[in-house]
PDB file of C-alpha atoms in Angstrom:
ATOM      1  CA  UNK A  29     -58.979 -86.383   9.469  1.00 95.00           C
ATOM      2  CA  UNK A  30     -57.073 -84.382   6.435  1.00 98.00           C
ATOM      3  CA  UNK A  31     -57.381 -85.869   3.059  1.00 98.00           C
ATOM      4  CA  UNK A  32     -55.007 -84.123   0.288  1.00 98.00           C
ATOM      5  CA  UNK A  33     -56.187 -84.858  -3.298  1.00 98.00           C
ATOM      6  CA  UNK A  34     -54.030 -84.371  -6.051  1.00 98.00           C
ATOM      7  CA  UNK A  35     -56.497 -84.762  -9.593  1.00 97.00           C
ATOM      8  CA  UNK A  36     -54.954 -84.870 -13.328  1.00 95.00           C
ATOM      9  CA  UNK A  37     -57.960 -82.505 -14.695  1.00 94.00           C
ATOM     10  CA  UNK A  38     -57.478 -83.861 -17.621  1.00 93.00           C
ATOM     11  CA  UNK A  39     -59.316 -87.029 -17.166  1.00 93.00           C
ATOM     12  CA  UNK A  40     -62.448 -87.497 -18.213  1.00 91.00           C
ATOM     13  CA  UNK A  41     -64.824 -87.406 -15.095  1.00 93.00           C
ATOM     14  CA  UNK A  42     -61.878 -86.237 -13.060  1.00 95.00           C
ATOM     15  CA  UNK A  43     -63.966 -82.673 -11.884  1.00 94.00           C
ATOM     16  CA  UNK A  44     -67.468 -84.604 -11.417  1.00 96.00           C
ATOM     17  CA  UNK A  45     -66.269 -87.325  -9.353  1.00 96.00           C
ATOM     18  CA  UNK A  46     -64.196 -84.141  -7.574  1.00 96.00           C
ATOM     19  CA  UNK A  47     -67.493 -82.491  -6.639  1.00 96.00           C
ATOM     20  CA  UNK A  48     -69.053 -85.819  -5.197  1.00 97.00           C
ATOM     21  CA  UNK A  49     -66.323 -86.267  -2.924  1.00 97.00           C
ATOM     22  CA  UNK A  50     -66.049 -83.197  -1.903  1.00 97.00           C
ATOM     23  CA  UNK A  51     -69.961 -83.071  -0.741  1.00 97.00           C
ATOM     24  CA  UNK A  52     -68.737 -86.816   0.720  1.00 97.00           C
ATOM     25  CA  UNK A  53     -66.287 -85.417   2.813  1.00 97.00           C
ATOM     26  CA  UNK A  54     -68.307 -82.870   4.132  1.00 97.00           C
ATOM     27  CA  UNK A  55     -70.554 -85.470   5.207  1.00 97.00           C
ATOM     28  CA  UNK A  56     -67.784 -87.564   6.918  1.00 97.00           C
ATOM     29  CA  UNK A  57     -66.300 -84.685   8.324  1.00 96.00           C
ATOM     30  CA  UNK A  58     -63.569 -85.285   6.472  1.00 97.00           C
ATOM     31  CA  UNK A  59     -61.328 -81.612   5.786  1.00 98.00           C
ATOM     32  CA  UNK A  60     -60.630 -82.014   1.942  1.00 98.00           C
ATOM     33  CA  UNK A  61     -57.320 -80.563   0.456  1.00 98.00           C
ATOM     34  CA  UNK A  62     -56.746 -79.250  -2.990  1.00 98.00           C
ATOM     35  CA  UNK A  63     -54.018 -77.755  -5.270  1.00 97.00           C
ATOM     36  CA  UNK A  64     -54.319 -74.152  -5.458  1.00 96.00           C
ATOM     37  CA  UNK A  65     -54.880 -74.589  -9.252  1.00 94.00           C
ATOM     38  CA  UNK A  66     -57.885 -76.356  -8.590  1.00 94.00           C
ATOM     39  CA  UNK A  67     -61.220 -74.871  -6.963  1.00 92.00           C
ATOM     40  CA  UNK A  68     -63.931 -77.393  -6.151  1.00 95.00           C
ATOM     41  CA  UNK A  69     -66.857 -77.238  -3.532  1.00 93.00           C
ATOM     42  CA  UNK A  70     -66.171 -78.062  -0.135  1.00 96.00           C
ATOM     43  CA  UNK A  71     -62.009 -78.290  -0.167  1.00 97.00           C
ATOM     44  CA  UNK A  72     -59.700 -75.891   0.984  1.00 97.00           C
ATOM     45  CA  UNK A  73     -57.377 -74.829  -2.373  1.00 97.00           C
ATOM     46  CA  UNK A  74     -53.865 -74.239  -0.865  1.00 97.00           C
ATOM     47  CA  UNK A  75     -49.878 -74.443  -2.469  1.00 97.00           C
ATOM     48  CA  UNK A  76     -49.473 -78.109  -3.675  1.00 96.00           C
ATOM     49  CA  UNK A  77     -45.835 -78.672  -1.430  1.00 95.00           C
ATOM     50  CA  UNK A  78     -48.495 -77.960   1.868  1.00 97.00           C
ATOM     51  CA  UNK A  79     -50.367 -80.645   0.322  1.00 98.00           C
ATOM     52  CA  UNK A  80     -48.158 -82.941   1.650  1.00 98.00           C
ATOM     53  CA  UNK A  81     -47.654 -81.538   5.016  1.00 97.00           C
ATOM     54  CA  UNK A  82     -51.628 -81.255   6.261  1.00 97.00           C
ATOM     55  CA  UNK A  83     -53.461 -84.364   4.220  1.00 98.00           C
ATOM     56  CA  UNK A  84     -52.932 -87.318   6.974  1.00 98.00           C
ATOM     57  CA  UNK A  85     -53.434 -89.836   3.214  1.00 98.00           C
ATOM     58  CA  UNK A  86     -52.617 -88.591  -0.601  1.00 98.00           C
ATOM     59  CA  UNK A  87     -55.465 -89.460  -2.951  1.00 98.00           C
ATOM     60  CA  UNK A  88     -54.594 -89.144  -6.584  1.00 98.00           C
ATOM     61  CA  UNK A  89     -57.023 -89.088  -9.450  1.00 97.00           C
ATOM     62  CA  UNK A  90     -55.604 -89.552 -12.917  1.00 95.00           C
ATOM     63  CA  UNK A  91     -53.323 -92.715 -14.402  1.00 91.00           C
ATOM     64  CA  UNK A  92     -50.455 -94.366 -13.159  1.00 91.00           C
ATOM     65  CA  UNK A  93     -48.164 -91.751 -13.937  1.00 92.00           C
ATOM     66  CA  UNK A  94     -50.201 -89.341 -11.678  1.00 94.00           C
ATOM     67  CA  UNK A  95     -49.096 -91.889  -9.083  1.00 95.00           C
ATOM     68  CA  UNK A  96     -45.686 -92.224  -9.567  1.00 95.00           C
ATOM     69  CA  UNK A  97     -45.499 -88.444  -9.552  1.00 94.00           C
ATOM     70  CA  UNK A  98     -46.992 -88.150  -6.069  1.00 97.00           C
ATOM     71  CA  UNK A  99     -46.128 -91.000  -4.851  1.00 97.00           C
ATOM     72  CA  UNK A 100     -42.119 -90.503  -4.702  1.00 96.00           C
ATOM     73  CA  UNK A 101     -43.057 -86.856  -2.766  1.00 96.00           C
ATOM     74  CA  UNK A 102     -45.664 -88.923  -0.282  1.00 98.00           C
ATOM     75  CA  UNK A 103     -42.836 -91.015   0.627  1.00 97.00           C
ATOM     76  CA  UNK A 104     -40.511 -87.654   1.591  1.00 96.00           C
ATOM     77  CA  UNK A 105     -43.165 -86.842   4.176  1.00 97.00           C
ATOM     78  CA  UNK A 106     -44.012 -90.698   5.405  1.00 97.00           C
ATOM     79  CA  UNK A 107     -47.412 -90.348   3.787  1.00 98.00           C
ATOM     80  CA  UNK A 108     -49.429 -93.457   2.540  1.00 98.00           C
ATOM     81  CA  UNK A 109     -50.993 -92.740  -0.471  1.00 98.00           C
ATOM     82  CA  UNK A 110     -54.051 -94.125  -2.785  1.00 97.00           C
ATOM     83  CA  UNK A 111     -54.896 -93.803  -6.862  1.00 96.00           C
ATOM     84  CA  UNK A 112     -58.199 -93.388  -8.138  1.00 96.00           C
ATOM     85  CA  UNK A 113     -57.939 -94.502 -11.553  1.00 93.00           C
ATOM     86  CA  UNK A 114     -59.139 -91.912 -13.994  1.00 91.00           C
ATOM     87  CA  UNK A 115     -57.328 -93.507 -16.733  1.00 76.00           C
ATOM     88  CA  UNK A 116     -56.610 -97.393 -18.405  1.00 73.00           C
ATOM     89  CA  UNK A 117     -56.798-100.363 -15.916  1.00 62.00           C
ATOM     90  CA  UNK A 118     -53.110 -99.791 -14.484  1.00 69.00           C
ATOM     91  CA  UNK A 119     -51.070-101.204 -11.896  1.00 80.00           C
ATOM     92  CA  UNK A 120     -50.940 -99.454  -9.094  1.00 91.00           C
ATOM     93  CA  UNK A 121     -54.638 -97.255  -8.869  1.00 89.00           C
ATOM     94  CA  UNK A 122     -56.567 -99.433  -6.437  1.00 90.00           C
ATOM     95  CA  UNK A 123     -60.217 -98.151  -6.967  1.00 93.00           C
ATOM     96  CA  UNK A 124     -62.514 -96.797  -9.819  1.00 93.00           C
ATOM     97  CA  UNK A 125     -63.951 -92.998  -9.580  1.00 95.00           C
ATOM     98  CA  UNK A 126     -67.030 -94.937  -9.141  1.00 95.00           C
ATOM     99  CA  UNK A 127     -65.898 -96.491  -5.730  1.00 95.00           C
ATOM    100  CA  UNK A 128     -64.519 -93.332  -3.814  1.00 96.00           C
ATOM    101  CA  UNK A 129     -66.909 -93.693  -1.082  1.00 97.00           C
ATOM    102  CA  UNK A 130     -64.751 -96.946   0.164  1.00 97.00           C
ATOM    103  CA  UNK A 131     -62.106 -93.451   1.255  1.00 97.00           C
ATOM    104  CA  UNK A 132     -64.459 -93.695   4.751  1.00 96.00           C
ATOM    105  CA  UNK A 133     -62.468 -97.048   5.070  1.00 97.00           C
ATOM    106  CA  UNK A 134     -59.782 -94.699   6.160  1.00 96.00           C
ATOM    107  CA  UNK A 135     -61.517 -93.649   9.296  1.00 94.00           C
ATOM    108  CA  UNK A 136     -62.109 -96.664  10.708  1.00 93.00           C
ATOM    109  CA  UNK A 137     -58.582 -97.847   9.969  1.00 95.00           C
ATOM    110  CA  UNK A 138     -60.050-100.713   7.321  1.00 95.00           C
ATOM    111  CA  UNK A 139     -57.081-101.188   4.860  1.00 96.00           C
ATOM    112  CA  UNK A 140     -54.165-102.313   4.157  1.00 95.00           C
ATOM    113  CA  UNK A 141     -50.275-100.658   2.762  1.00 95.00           C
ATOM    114  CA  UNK A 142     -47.956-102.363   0.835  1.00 94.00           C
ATOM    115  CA  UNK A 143     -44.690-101.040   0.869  1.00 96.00           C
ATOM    116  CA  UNK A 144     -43.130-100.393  -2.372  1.00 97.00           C
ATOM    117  CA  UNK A 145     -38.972 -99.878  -2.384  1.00 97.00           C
ATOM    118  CA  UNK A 146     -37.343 -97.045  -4.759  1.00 98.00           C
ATOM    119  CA  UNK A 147     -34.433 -96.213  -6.183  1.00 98.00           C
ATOM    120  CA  UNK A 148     -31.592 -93.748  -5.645  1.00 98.00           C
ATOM    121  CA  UNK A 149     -29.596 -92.289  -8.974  1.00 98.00           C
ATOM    122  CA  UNK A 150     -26.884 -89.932  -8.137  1.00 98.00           C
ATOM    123  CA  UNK A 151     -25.200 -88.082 -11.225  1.00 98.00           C
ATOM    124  CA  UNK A 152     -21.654 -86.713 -10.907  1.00 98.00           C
ATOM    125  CA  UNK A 153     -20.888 -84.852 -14.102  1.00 94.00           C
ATOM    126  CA  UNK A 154     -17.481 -83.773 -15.650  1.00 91.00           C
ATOM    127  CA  UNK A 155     -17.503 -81.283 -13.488  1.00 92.00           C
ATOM    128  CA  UNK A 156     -17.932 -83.031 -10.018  1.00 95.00           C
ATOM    129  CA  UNK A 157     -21.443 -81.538 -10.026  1.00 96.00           C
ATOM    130  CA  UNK A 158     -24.185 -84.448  -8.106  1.00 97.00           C
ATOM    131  CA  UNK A 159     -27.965 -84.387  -8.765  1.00 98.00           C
ATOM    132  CA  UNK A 160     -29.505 -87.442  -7.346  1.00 98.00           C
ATOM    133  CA  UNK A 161     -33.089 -88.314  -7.878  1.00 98.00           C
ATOM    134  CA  UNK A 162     -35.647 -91.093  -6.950  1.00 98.00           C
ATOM    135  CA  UNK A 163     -37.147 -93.526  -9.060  1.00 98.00           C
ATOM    136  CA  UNK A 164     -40.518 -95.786  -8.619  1.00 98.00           C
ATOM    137  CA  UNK A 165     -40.469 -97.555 -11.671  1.00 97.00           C
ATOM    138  CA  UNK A 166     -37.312 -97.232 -13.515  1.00 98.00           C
ATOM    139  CA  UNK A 167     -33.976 -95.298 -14.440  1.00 98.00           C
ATOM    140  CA  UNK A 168     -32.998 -95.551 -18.345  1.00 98.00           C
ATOM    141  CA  UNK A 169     -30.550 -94.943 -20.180  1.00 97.00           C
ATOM    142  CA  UNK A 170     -30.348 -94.890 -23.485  1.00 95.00           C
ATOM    143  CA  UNK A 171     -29.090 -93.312 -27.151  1.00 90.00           C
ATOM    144  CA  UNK A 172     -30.752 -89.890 -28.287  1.00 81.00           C
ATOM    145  CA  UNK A 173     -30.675 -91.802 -31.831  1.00 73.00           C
ATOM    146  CA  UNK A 174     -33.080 -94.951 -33.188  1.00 69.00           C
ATOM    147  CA  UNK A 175     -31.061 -97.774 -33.611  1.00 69.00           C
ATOM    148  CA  UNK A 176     -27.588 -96.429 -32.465  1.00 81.00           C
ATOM    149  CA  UNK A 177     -25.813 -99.115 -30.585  1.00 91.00           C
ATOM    150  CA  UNK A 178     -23.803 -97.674 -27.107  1.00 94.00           C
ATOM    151  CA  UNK A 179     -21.260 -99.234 -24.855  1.00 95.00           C
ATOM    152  CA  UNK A 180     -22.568 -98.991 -21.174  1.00 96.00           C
ATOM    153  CA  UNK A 181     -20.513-100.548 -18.396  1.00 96.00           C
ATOM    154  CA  UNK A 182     -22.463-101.613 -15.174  1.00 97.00           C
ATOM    155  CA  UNK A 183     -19.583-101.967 -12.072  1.00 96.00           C
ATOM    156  CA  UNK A 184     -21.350-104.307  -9.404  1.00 95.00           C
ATOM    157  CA  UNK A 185     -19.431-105.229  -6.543  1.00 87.00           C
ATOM    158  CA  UNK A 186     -15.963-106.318  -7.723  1.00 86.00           C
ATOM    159  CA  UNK A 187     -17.419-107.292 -11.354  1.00 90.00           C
ATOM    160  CA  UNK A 188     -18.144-105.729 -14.733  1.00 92.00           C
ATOM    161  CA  UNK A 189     -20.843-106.114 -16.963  1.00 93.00           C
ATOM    162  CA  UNK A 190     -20.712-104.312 -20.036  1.00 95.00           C
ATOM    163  CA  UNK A 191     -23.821-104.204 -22.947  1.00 95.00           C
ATOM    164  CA  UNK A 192     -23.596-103.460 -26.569  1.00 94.00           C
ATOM    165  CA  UNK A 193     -27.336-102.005 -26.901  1.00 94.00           C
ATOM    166  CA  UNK A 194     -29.940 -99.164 -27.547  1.00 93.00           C
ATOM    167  CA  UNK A 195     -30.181 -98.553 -23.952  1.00 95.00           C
ATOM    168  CA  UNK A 196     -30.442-100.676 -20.636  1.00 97.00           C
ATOM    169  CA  UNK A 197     -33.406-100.370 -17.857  1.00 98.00           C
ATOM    170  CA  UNK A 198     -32.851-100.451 -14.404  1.00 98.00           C
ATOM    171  CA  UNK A 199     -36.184-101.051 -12.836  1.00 98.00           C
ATOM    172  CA  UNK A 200     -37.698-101.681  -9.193  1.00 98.00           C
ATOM    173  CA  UNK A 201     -40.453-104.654  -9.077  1.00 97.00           C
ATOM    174  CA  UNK A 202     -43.403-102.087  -9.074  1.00 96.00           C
ATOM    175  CA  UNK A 203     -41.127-101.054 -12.610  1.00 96.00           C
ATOM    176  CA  UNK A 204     -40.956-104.429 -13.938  1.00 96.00           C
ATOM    177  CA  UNK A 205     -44.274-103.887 -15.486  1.00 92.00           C
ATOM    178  CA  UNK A 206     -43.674-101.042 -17.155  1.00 92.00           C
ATOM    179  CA  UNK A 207     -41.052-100.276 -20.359  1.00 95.00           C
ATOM    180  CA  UNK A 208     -38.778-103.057 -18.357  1.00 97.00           C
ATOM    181  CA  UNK A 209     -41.900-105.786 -19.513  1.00 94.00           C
ATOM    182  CA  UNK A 210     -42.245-104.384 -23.118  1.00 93.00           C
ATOM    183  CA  UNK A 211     -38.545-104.679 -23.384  1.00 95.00           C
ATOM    184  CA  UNK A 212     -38.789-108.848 -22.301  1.00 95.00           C
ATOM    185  CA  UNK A 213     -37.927-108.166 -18.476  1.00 97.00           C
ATOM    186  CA  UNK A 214     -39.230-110.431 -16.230  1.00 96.00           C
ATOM    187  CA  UNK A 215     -42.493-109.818 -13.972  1.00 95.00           C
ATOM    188  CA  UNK A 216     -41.302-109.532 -10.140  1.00 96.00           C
ATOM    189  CA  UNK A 217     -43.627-109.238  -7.206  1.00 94.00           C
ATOM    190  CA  UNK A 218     -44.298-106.517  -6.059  1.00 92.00           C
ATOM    191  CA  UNK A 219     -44.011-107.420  -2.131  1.00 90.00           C
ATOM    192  CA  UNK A 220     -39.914-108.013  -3.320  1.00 94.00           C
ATOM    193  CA  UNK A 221     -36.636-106.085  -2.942  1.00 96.00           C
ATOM    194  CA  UNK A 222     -34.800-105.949  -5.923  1.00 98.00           C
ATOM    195  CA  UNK A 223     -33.546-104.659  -8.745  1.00 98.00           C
ATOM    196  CA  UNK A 224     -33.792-105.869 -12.490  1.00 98.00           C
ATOM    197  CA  UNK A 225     -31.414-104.942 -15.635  1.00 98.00           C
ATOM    198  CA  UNK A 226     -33.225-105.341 -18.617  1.00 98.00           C
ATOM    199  CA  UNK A 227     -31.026-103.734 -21.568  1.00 97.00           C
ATOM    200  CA  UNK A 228     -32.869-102.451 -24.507  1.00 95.00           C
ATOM    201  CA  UNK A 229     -32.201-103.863 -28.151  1.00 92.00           C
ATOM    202  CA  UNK A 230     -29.114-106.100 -27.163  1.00 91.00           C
ATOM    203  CA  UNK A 231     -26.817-106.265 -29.882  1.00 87.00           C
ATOM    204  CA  UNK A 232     -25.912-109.774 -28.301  1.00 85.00           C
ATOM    205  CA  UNK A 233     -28.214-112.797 -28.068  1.00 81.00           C
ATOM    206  CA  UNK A 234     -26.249-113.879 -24.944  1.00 79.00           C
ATOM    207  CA  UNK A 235     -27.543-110.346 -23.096  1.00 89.00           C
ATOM    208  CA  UNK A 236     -30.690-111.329 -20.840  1.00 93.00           C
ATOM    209  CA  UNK A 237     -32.317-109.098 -17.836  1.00 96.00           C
ATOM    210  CA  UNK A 238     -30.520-110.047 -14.529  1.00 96.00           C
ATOM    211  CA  UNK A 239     -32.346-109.685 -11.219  1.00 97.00           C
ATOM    212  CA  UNK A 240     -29.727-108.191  -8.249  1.00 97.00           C
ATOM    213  CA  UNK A 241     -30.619-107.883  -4.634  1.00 96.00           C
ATOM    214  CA  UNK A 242     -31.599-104.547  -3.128  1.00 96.00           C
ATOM    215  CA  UNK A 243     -28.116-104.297  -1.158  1.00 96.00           C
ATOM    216  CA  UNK A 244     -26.367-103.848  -4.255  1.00 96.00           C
ATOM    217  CA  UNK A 245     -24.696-100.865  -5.663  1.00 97.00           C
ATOM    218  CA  UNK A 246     -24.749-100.111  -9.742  1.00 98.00           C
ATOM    219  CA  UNK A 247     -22.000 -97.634 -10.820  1.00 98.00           C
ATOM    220  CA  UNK A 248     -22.644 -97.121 -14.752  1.00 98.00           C
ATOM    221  CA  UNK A 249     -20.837 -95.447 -17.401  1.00 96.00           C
ATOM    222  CA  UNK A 250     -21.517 -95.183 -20.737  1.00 96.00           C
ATOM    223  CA  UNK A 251     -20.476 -94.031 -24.197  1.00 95.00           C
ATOM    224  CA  UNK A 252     -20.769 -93.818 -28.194  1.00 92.00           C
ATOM    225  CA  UNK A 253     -18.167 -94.621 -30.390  1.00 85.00           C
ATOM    226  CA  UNK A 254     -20.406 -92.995 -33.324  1.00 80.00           C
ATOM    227  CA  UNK A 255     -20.765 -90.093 -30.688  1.00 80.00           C
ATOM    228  CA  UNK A 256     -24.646 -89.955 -30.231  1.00 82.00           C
ATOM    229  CA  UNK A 257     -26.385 -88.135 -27.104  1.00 92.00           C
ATOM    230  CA  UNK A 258     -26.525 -90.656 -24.469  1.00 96.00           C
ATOM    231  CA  UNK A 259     -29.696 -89.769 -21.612  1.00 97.00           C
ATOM    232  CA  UNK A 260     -30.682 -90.578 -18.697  1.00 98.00           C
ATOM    233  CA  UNK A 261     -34.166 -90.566 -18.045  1.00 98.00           C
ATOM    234  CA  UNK A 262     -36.434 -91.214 -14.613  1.00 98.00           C
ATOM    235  CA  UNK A 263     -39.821 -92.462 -14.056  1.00 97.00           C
ATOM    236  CA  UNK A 264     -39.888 -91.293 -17.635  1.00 95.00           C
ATOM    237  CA  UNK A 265     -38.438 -87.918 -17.121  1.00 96.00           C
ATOM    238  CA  UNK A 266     -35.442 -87.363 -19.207  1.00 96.00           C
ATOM    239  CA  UNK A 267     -32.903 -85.951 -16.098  1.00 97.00           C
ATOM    240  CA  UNK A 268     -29.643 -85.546 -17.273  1.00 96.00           C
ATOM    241  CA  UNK A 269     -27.545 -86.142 -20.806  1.00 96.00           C
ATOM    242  CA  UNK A 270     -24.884 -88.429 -20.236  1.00 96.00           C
ATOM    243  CA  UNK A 271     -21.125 -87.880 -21.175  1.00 94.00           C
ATOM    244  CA  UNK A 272     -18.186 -90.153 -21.194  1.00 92.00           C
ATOM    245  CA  UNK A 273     -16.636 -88.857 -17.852  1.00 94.00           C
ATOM    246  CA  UNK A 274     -20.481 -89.156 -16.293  1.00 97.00           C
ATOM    247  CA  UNK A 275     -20.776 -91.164 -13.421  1.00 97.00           C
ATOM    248  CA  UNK A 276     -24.054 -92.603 -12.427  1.00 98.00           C
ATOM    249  CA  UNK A 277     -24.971 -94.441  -9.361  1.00 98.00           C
ATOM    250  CA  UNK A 278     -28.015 -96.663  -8.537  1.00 98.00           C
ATOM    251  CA  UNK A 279     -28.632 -98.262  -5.507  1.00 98.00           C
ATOM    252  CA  UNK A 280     -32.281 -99.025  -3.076  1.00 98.00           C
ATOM    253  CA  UNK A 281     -33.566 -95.543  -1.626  1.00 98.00           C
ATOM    254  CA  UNK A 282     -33.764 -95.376   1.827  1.00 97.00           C
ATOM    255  CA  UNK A 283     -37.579 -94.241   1.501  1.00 97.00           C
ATOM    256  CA  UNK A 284     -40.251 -96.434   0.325  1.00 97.00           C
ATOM    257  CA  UNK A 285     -44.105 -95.848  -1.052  1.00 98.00           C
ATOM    258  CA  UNK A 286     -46.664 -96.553   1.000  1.00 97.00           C
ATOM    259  CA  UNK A 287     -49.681 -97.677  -1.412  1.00 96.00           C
ATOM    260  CA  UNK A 288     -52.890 -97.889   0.697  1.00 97.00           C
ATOM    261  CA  UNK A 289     -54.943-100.833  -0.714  1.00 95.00           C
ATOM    262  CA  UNK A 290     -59.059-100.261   0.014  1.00 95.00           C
ATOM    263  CA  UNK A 291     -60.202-103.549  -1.678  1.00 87.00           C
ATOM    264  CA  UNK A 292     -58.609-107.095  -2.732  1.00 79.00           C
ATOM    265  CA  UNK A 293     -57.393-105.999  -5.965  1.00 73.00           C
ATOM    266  CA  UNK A 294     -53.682-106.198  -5.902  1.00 70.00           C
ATOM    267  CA  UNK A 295     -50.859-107.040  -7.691  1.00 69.00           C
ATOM    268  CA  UNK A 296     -51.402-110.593  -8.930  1.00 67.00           C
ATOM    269  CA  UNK A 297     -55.591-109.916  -9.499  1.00 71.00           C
ATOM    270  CA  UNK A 298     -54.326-106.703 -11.353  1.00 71.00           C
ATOM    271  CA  UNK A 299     -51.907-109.062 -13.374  1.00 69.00           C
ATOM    272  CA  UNK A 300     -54.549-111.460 -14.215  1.00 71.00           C
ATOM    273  CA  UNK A 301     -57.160-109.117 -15.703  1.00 67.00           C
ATOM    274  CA  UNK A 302     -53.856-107.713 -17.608  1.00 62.00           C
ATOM    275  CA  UNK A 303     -53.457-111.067 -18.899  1.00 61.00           C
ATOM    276  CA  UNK A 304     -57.107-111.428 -19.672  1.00 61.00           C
ATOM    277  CA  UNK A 305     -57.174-108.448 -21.705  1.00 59.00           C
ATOM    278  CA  UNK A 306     -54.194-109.419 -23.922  1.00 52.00           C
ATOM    279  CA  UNK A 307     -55.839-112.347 -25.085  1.00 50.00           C
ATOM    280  CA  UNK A 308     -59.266-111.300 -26.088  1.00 53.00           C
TER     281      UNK A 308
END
């Protein structure tokens, strides 16, 4: 069996739990795959897209954003993928650095995948040029200023929905816990196919999030009156600046995340300890 790691070497105890697995998988006979940035004892170092191509499961060290990285380039290659959290308690790392020696469970077959849905945004800019991109948690859009109110419009089927605001949030369910939550989006499951619009300093009290169903198709516009840089940004990427003759679409990708799950932590024990944390 091929295991491709992918480590953020900036965590602390990132290298040292690196070494132990690597004298692990030698053990296992497990052949252990590296970045060729990163040299470690018993793994083969080669170019990171090849990563994706030999390792039969992505492991990630590092936060949730290390995930989401991965993750959306696991997905191109139908590869399930696992976090080791080398970071805060987040949402989607299922095991400590501590606990890497439950990766035999992968031999034997002993786990479980939840499947995670993405989304699709395709640009078209004034000039009929289309980027499209995928998104885990969330596409944004907002004003390049603090403060400054812009019009977006949000097409859905045969309606119109149009926000006065900082900025809206389109987010998946894995996304709803992220910037959607801290800007009063609801929590979804996980296990659901949807997406949420959560806009971002309303200038209307009558403005709430709105949950849509996966088969729908957002086409967005949107401008300043006072002229400010508009942006879109993805997984927290800033992608594209937005003009007024921008078009942007967002709809469900037609690839999905495979997150392997080693141990009964998921999403609602996850949510529980977050929970337990916020009022201590």
């Amino acid at each position: 069996m091929n295991i491709s790691v992918l480590p953020n070497t900036d965590k602390r105890g990132c290298l040292e739990t690196l070494e132990k697995m690597g004298e692990f998988f030698k053990e296992k006979g497990i052949k252990g795959y590296l970045p060729e940035t990163v040299c470690c004892s018993n793994f083969e170092s080669i170019p990171e897209e090849e990563l994706f191509i030999k390792g039969d499961f992505i492991v990630t060290i590092g936060g949730d954003g290390t995930i989401i990285r991965y993750a959306k380039r696991a997905a191109e290659h139908n590869k399930p993928i696992i976090g080791i959290n080398a970071g805060r308690m987040g949402y989607l790392a299922n095991i400590e650095q501590s606990e890497y020696k439950l990766l035999e469970k992968l031999l034997t077959g002993d786990y479980k995948t939840e499947k995670r849905m993405m989304l699709s945004v395709s640009v078209t800019d004034e000039n009929g040029k289309i980027s499209t991109y995928k998104a885990l948690n969330d596409a944004v859009i907002t004003s390049g200023f603090i403060s400054r109110i812009i019009d977006i419009y949000v097409g859905v089927h045969n309606d119109s929905i149009h926000y006065r605001a900082d900025g809206i949030i389109v987010s998946t369910p894995t996304g709803s816990t992220a910037y959607s939550l801290s800007a009063g989006g609801p929590i979804v499951d996980s296990a659901s196919c949807c997406m949420c619009i959560t806009p971002i300093c309303s200038h209307s009290l009558s403005a709430k999030p709105i949950i849509l169903g996966a088969d729908r198709e957002l086409k967005i516009n949107a401008v300043s009156k006072k002229r400010a840089d508009i942006y879109l940004t993805v997984d927290g990427k800033k992608v594209a600046q937005i003009k007024p003759k921008t078009k942007i679409i967002i709809k469900k990708s037609e690839e999905a995340v495979d997150l392997i799950r080693l141990n009964d932590k998921d999403f609602y024990s996850t949510l529980s300890m977050k929970f337990s944390d916020m009022i201590k």
